[in-house]
Short mmCIF file of C-alpha atoms (C1' of nucleotides) in Angstrom, two decimals:
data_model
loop_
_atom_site.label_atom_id
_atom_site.label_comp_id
_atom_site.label_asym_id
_atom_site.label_seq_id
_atom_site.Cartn_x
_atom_site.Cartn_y
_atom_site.Cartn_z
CA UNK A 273 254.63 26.75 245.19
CA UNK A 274 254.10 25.40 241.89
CA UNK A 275 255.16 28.31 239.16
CA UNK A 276 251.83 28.03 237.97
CA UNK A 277 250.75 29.03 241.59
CA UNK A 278 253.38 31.24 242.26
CA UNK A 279 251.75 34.71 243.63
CA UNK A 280 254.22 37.46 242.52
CA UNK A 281 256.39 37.72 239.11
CA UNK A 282 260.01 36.12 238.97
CA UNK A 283 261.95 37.88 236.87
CA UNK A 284 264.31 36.00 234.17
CA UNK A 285 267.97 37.00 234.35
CA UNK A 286 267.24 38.23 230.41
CA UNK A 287 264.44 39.82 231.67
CA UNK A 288 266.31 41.92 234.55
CA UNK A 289 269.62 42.35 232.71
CA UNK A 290 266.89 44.05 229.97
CA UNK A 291 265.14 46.13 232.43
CA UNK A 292 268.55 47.56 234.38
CA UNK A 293 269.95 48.44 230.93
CA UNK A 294 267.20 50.51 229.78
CA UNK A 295 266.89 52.12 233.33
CA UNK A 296 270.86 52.68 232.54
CA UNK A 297 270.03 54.48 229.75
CA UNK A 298 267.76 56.83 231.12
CA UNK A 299 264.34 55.31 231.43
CA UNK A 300 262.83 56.02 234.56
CA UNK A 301 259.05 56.62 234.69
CA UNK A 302 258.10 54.61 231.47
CA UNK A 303 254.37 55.76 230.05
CA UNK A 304 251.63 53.34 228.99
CA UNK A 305 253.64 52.93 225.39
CA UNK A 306 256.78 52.33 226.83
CA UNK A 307 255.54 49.68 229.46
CA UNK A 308 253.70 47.90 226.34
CA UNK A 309 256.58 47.86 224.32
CA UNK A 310 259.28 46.55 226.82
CA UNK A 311 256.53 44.30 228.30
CA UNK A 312 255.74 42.69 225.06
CA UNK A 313 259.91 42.33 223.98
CA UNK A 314 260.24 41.13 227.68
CA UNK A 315 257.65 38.84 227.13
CA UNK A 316 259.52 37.06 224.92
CA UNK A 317 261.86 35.66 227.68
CA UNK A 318 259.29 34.37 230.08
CA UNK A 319 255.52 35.44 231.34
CA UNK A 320 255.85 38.88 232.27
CA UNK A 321 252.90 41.56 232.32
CA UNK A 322 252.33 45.31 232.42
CA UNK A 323 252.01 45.96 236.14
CA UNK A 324 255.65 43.58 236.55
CA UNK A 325 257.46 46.42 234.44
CA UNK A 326 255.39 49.09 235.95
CA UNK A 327 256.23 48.13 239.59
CA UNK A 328 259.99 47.51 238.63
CA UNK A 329 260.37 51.12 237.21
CA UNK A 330 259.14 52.45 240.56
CA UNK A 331 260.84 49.71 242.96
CA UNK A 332 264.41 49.93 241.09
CA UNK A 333 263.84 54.11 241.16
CA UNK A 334 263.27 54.32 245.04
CA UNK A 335 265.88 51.71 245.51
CA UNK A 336 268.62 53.13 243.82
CA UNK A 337 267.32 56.48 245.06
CA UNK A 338 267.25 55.31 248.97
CA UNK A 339 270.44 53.40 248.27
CA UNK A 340 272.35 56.97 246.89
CA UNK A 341 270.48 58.78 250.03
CA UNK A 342 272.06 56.41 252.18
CA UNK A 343 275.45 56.50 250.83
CA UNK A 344 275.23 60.62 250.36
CA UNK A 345 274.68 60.32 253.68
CA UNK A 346 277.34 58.63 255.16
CA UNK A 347 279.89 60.34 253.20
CA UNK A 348 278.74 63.55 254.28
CA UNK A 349 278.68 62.83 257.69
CA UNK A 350 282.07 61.13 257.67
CA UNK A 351 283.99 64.58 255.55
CA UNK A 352 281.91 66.91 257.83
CA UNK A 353 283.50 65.57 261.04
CA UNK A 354 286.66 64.89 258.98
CA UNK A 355 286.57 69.20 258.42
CA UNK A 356 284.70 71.64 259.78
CA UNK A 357 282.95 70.65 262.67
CA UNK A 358 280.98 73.85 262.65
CA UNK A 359 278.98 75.63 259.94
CA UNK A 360 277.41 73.02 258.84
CA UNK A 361 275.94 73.48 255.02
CA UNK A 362 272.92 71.78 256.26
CA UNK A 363 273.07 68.47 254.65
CA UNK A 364 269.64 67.06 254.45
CA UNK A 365 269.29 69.79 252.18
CA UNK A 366 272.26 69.01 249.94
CA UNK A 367 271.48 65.70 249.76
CA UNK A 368 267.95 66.02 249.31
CA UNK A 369 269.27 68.24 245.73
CA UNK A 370 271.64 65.28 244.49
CA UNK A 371 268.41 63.25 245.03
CA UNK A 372 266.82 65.09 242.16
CA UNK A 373 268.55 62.86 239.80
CA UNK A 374 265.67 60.12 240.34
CA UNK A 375 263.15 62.58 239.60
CA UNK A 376 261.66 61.18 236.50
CA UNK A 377 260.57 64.59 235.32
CA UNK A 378 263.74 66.04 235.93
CA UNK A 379 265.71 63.04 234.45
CA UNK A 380 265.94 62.53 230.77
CA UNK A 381 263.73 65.26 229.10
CA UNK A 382 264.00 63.33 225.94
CA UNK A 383 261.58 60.48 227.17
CA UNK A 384 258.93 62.69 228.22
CA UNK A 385 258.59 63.96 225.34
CA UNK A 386 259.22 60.91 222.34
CA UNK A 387 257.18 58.02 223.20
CA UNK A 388 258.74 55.59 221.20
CA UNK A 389 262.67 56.65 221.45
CA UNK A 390 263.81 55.37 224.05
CA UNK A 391 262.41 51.54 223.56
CA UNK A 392 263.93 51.37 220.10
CA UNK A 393 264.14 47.38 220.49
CA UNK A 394 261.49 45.77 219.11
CA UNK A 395 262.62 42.83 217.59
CA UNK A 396 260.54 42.34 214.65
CA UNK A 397 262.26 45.36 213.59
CA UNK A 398 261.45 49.33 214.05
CA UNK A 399 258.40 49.52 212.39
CA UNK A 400 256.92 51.01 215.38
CA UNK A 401 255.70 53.51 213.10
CA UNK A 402 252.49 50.61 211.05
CA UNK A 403 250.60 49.64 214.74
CA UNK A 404 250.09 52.69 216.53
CA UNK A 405 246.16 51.87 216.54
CA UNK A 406 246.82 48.93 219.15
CA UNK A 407 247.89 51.67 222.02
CA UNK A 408 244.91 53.70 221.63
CA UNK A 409 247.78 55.84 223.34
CA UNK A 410 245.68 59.23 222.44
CA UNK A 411 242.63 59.25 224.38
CA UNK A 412 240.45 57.30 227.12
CA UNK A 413 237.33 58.72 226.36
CA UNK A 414 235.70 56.56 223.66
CA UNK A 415 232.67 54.23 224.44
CA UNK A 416 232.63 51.02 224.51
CA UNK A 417 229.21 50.22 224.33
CA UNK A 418 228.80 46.56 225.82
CA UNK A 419 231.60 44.34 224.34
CA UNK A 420 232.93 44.07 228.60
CA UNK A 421 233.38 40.53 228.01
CA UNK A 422 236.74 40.62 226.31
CA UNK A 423 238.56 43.40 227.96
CA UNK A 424 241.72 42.56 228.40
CA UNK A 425 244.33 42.63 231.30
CA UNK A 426 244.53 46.31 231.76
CA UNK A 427 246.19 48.33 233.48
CA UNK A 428 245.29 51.87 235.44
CA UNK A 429 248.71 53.07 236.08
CA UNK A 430 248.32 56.77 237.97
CA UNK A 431 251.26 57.23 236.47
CA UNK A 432 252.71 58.60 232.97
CA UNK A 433 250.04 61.45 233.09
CA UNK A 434 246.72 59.68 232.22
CA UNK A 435 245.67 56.41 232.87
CA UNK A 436 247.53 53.84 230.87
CA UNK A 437 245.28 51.28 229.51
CA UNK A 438 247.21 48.18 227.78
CA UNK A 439 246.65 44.56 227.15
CA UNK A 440 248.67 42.06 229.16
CA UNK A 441 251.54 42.23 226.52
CA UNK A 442 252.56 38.27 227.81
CA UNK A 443 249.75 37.12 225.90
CA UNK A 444 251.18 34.05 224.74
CA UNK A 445 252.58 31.31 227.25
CA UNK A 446 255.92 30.89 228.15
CA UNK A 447 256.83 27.15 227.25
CA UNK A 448 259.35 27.35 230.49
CA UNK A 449 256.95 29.33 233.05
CA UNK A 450 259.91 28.33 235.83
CA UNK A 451 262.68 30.89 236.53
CA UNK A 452 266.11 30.79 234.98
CA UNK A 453 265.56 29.39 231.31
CA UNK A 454 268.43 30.27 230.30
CA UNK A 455 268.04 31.52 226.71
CA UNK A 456 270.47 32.51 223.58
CA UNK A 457 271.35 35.80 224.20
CA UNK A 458 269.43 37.11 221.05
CA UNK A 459 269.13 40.81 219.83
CA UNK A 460 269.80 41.86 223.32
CA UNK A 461 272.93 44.64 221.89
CA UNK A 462 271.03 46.18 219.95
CA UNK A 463 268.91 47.55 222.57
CA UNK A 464 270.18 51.13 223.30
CA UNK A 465 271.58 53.32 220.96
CA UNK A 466 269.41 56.04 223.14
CA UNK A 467 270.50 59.67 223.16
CA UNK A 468 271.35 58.86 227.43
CA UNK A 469 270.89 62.25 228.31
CA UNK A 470 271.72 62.63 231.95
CA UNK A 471 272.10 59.45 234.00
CA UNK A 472 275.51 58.72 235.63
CA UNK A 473 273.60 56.93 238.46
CA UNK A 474 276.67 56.73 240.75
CA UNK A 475 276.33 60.70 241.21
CA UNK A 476 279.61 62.11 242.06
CA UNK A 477 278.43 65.22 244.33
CA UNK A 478 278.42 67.83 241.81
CA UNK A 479 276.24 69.65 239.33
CA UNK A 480 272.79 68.71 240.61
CA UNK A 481 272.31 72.14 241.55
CA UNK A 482 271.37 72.94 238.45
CA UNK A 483 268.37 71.02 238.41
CA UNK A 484 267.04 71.88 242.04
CA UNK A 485 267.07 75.45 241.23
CA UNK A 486 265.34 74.88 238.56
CA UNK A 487 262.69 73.30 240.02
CA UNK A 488 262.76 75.21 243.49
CA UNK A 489 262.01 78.72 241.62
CA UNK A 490 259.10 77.18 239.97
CA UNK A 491 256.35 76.64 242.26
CA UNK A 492 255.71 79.06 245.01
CA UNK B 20 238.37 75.40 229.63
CA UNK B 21 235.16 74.18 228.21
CA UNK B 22 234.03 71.58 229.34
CA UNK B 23 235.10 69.02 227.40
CA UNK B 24 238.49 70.26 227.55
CA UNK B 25 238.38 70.53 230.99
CA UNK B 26 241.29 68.32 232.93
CA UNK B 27 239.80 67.26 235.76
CA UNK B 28 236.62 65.88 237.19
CA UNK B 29 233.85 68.18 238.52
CA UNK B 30 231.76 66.34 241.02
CA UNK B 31 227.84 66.99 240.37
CA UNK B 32 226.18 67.71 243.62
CA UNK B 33 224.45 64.12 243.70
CA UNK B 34 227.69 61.89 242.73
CA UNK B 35 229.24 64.00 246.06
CA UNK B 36 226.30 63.39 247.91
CA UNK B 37 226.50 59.52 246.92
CA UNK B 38 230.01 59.27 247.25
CA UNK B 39 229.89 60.48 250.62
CA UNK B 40 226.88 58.68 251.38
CA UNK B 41 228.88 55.21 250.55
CA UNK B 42 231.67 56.60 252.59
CA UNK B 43 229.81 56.93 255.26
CA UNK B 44 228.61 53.64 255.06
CA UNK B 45 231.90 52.24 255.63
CA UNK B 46 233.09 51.90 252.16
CA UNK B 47 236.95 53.37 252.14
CA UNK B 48 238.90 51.54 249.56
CA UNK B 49 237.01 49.81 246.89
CA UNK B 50 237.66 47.48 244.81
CA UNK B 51 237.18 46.92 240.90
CA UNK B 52 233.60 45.40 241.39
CA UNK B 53 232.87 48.52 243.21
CA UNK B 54 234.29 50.86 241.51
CA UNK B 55 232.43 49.40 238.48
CA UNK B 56 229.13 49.62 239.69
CA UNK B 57 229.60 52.77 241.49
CA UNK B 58 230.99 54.67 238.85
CA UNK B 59 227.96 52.97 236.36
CA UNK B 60 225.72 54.83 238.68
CA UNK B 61 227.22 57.58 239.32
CA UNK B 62 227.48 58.18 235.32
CA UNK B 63 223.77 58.88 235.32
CA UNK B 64 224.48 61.93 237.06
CA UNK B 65 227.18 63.10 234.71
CA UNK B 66 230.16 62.43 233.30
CA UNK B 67 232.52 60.17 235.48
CA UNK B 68 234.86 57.67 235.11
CA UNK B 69 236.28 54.57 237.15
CA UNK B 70 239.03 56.71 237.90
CA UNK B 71 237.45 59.45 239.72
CA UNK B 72 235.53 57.17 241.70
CA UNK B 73 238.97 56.07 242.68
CA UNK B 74 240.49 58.90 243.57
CA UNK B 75 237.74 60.10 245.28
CA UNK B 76 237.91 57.61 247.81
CA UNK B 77 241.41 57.77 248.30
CA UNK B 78 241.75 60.85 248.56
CA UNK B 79 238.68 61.40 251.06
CA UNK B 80 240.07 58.49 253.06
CA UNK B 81 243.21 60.69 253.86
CA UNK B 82 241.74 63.95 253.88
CA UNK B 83 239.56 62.54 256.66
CA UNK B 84 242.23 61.05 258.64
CA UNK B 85 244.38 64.22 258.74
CA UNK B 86 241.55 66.09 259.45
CA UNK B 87 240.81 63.61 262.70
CA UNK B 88 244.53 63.57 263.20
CA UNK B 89 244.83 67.04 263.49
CA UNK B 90 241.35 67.31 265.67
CA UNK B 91 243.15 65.02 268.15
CA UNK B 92 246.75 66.47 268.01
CA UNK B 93 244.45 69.78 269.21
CA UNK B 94 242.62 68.06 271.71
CA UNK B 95 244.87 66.30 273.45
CA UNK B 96 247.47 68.57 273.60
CA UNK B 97 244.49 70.94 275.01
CA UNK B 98 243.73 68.23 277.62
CA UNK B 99 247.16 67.79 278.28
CA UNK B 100 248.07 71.35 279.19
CA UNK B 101 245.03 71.46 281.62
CA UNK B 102 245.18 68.46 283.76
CA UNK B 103 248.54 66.65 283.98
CA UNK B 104 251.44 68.51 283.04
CA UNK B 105 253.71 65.58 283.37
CA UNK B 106 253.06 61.88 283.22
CA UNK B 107 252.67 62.28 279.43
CA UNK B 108 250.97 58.73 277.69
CA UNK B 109 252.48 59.49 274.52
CA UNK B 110 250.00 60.95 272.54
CA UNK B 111 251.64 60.41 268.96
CA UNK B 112 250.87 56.56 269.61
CA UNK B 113 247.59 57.15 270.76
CA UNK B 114 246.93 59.14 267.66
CA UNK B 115 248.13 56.11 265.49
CA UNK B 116 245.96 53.83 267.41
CA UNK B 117 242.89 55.76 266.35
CA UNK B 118 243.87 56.16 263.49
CA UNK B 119 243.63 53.01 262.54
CA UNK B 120 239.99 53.63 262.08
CA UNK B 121 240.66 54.74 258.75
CA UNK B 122 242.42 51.71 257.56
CA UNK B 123 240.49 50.08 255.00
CA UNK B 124 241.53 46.37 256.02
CA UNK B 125 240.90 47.30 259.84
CA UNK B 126 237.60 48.57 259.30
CA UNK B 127 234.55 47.22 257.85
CA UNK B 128 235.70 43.63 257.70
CA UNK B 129 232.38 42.57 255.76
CA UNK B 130 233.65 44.70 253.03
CA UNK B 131 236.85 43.11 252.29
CA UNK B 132 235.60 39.43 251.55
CA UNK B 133 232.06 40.39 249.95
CA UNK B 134 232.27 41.89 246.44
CA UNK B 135 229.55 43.55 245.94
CA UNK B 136 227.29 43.52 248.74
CA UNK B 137 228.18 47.13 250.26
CA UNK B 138 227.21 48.07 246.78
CA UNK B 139 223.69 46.85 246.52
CA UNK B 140 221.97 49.84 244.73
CA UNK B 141 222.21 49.10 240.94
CA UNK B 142 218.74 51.04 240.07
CA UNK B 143 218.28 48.69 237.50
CA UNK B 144 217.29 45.43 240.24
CA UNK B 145 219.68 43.76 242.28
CA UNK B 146 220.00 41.13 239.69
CA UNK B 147 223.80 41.49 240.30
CA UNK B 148 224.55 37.51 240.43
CA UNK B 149 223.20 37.22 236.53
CA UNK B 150 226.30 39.05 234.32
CA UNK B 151 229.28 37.96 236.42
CA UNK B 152 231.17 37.74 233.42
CA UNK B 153 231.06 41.09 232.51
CA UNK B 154 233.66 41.73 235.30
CA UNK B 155 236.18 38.91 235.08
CA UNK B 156 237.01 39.07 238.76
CA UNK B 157 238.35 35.73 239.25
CA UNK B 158 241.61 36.43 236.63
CA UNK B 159 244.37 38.23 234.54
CA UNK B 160 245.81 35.27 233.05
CA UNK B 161 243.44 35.15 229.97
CA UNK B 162 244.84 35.09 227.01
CA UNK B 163 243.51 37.61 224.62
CA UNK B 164 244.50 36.91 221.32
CA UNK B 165 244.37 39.87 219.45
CA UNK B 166 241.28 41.81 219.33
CA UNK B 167 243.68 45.27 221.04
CA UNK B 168 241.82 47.77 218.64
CA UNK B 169 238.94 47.28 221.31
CA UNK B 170 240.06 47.27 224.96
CA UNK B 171 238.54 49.32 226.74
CA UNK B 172 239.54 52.77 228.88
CA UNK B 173 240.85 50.18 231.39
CA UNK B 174 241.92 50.79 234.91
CA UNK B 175 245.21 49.11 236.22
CA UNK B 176 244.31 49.72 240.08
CA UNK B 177 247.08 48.40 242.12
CA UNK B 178 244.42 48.30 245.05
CA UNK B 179 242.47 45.66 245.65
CA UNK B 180 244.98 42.82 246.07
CA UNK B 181 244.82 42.37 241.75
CA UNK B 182 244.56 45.11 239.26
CA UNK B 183 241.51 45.88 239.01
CA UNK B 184 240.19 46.47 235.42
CA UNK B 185 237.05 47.32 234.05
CA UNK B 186 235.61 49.39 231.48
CA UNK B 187 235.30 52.77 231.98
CA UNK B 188 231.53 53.14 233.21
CA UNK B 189 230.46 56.33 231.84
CA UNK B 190 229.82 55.15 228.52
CA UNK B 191 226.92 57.37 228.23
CA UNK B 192 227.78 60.47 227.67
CA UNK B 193 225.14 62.79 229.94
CA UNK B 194 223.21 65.80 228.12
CA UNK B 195 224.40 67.98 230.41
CA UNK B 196 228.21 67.74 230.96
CA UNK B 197 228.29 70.82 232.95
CA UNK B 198 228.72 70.86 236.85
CA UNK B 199 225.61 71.59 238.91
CA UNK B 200 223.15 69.82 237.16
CA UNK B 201 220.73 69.43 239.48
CA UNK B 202 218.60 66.37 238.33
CA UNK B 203 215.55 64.90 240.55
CA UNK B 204 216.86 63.10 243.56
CA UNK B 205 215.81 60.22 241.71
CA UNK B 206 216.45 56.42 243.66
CA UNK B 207 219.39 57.86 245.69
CA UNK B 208 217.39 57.16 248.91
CA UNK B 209 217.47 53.14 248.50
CA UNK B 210 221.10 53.08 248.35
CA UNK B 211 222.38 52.41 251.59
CA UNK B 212 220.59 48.94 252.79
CA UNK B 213 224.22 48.27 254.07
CA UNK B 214 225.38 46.42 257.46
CA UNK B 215 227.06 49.45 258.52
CA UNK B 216 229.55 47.61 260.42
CA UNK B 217 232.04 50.07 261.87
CA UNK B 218 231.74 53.46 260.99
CA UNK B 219 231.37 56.23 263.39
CA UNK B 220 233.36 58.75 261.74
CA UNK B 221 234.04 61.28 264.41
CA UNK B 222 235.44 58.80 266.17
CA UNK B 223 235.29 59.14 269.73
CA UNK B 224 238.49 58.02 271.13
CA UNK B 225 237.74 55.02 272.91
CA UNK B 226 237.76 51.61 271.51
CA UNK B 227 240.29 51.38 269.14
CA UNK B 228 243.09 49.98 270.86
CA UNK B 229 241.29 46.30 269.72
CA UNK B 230 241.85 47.11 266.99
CA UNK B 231 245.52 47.89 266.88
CA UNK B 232 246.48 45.14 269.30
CA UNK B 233 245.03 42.77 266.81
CA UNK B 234 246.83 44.43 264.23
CA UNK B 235 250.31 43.96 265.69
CA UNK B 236 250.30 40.35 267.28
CA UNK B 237 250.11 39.33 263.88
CA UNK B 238 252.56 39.99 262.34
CA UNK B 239 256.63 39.48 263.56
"C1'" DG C 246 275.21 17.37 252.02
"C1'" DC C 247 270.46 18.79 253.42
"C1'" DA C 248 266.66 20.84 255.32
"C1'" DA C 249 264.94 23.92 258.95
"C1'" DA C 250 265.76 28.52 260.45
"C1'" DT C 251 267.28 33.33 259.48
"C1'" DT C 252 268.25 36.95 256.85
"C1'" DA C 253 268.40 39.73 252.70
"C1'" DA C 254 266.11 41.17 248.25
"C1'" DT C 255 262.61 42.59 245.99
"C1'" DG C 256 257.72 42.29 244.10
"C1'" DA C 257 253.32 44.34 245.39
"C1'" DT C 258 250.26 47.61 248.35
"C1'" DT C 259 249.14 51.36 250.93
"C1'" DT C 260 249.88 55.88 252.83
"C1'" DA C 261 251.79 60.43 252.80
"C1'" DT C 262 253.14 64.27 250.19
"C1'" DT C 263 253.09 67.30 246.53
"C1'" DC C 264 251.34 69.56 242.38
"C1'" DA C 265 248.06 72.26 240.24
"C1'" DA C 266 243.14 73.34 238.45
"C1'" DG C 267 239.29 76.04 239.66
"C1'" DC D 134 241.41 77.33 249.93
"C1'" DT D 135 239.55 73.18 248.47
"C1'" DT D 136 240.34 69.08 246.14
"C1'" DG D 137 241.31 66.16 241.91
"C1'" DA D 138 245.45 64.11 240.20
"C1'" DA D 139 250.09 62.36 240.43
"C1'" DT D 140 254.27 60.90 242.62
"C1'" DA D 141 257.27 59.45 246.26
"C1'" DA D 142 257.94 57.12 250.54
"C1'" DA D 143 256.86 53.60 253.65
"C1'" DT D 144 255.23 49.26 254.38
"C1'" DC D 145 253.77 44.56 253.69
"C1'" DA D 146 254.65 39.92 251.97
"C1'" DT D 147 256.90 36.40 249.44
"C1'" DT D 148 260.71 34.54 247.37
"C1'" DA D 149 265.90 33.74 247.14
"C1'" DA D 150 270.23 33.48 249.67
"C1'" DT D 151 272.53 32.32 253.49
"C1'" DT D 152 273.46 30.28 257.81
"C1'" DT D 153 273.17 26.74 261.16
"C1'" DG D 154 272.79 22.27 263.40
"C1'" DC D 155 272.76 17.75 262.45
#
DNA sequence: GCAAATTAATGATTTATTCAAG
DNA sequence: CTTGAATAAATCATTAATTTGC
């Protein structure tokens, strides 16, 4: 029970007010770069690692996702029995296209595309531009020959495309490990001034049409 | 196309063989330890990373499960139609109970609490107990200061109860890159000194209701 | 007020599904 | 058509809210 001992990551109210404002603005499926970068900033508010802001992506995605599906749902239901009681549009199906929003791929182009963009935060200032040697973002093929000792924390995320390999970006000790340290607010505005290409979360119905025939006249 | 360039893994004939061979033996989801040492072994055989290994087993895991699942759907829909017509024993739950087969926690028990004894072939001696360090399997709370330029190709597995990471294996890159290279059979035959616990494969319907009763009385 | 007991949230794992290379 | 790779959905498990009886 101790916080030392605790077994799963408790999030600082910095720490989630950060992470729903950058899923606000877009971010969805972060990459290995992105989860470094917003782990390290994060990091900065209490211990955090990699896998924390990996697994909140995809919890927070399926949640809001599942939570949409739900409410699609009922308000379908309730204006279909409201109306026509017969000729139904199928609604699974309409629902399952206003779903499409969560689809990281089909959300937000712009972050597939720009590593960097959407994490504009750093608070030692933008030079993201002098480090990009510490991501080794371009390749997982080199050989190590037999310095195993001191890998670090990594991570194998199945996720942005390849593997994401990335130090533990919490590499230095929280002085208050316990939840709630309440800190000064800090750079925290300066966050997004991202491009937010297509969010709007609360979908209102329309216009996600678009994007499902799109992707339905892809593939087969 | 070439090789080199090519984006996915190409199984040599032996790697299936062994891969198969440790499935057989009851391996079906292993951990970091495991992965590590088989993919180290299977690199002799050609390229490979931790990855693939991975994958492999996951993949397999299912692939064999839906195969079974659809054997039985077959069969006892078969048997169904020619004895009782009625009286049904709802076959969808006896599918799930043998099913459970393929559960990694159900099955194998031995494997889930010893590291590396269901992967006792390291050609090189079973001097296993003398580099423990290589693998840091106790914790990800180290602090690495700075030395990023050199992590590894790491691999964030959110399997084994902790991400796994290790170094990417295949450090050695093999002469021949290309599929099919059929090398001598080499030590592949001392592989499998395992306590094949509970295997069986083609299952054979009976028995496996122990197992799911188990499974359910503990938890709720 | 305050713990024990319940319930709701949500972090972490596992399984199912889908995509796409060959 | 097979299967490696990737993603989404379902599930498990632990922590925080909340309720309840005292």
């Amino acid at each position: 029970m101790s916080p030392a001992t605790s077994s799963r990551w408790c999030p600082t109210p910095e720490q989630l007010m950060i992470l729903e404002e950058l899923y606000r603005s877009g971010i969805r499926t972060p990459n290995a770069s992105q989860i470094q970068h917003i782990t390290t900033h994060l990091s900065f508010y209490g211990r955090i690692e990699g896998k924390n802001v990996f697994y909140w992506f995809q919890n927070h995605k399926a949640r809001e996702r599942q939570k949409l599906r739900r409410k699609l749902g009922k308000q379908l239901q309730q204006q279909h029995q409201l109306y026509h009681h017969h000729h139904q549009p199928n609604h699974s199906q309409l629902k399952h296209h206003l779903l499409h929003y969560f689809d990281s791929r089909a959300s937000s182009p712009l972050q597939q595309f720009s590593c960097f963009s959407p994490v504009r935060f750093l608070p030692q200032g933008g030079q993201s531009e002098n480090a990009p040697q510490q991501m080794m973002n371009h390749t997982w093929k080199v050989n190590i020959p037999e310095s195993r000792a001191e890998i670090g924390k990594s991570l194998m995320g199945m996720y942005g495309r390849d593997w994401i390999m990335m130090m533990d970006a919490a590499a230095a000790p929280p002085p208050s490990p316990s939840c709630c340290a309440s800190r000064p607010p800090l750079k925290t505005l300066q966050l997004f001034p991202i491009t937010a290409t297509n969010l709007k979360e609360e979908c209102n119905s329309d216009s996600s049409n678009k994007h499902l025939s799109c992707n339905t006249t892809i593939n087969n």
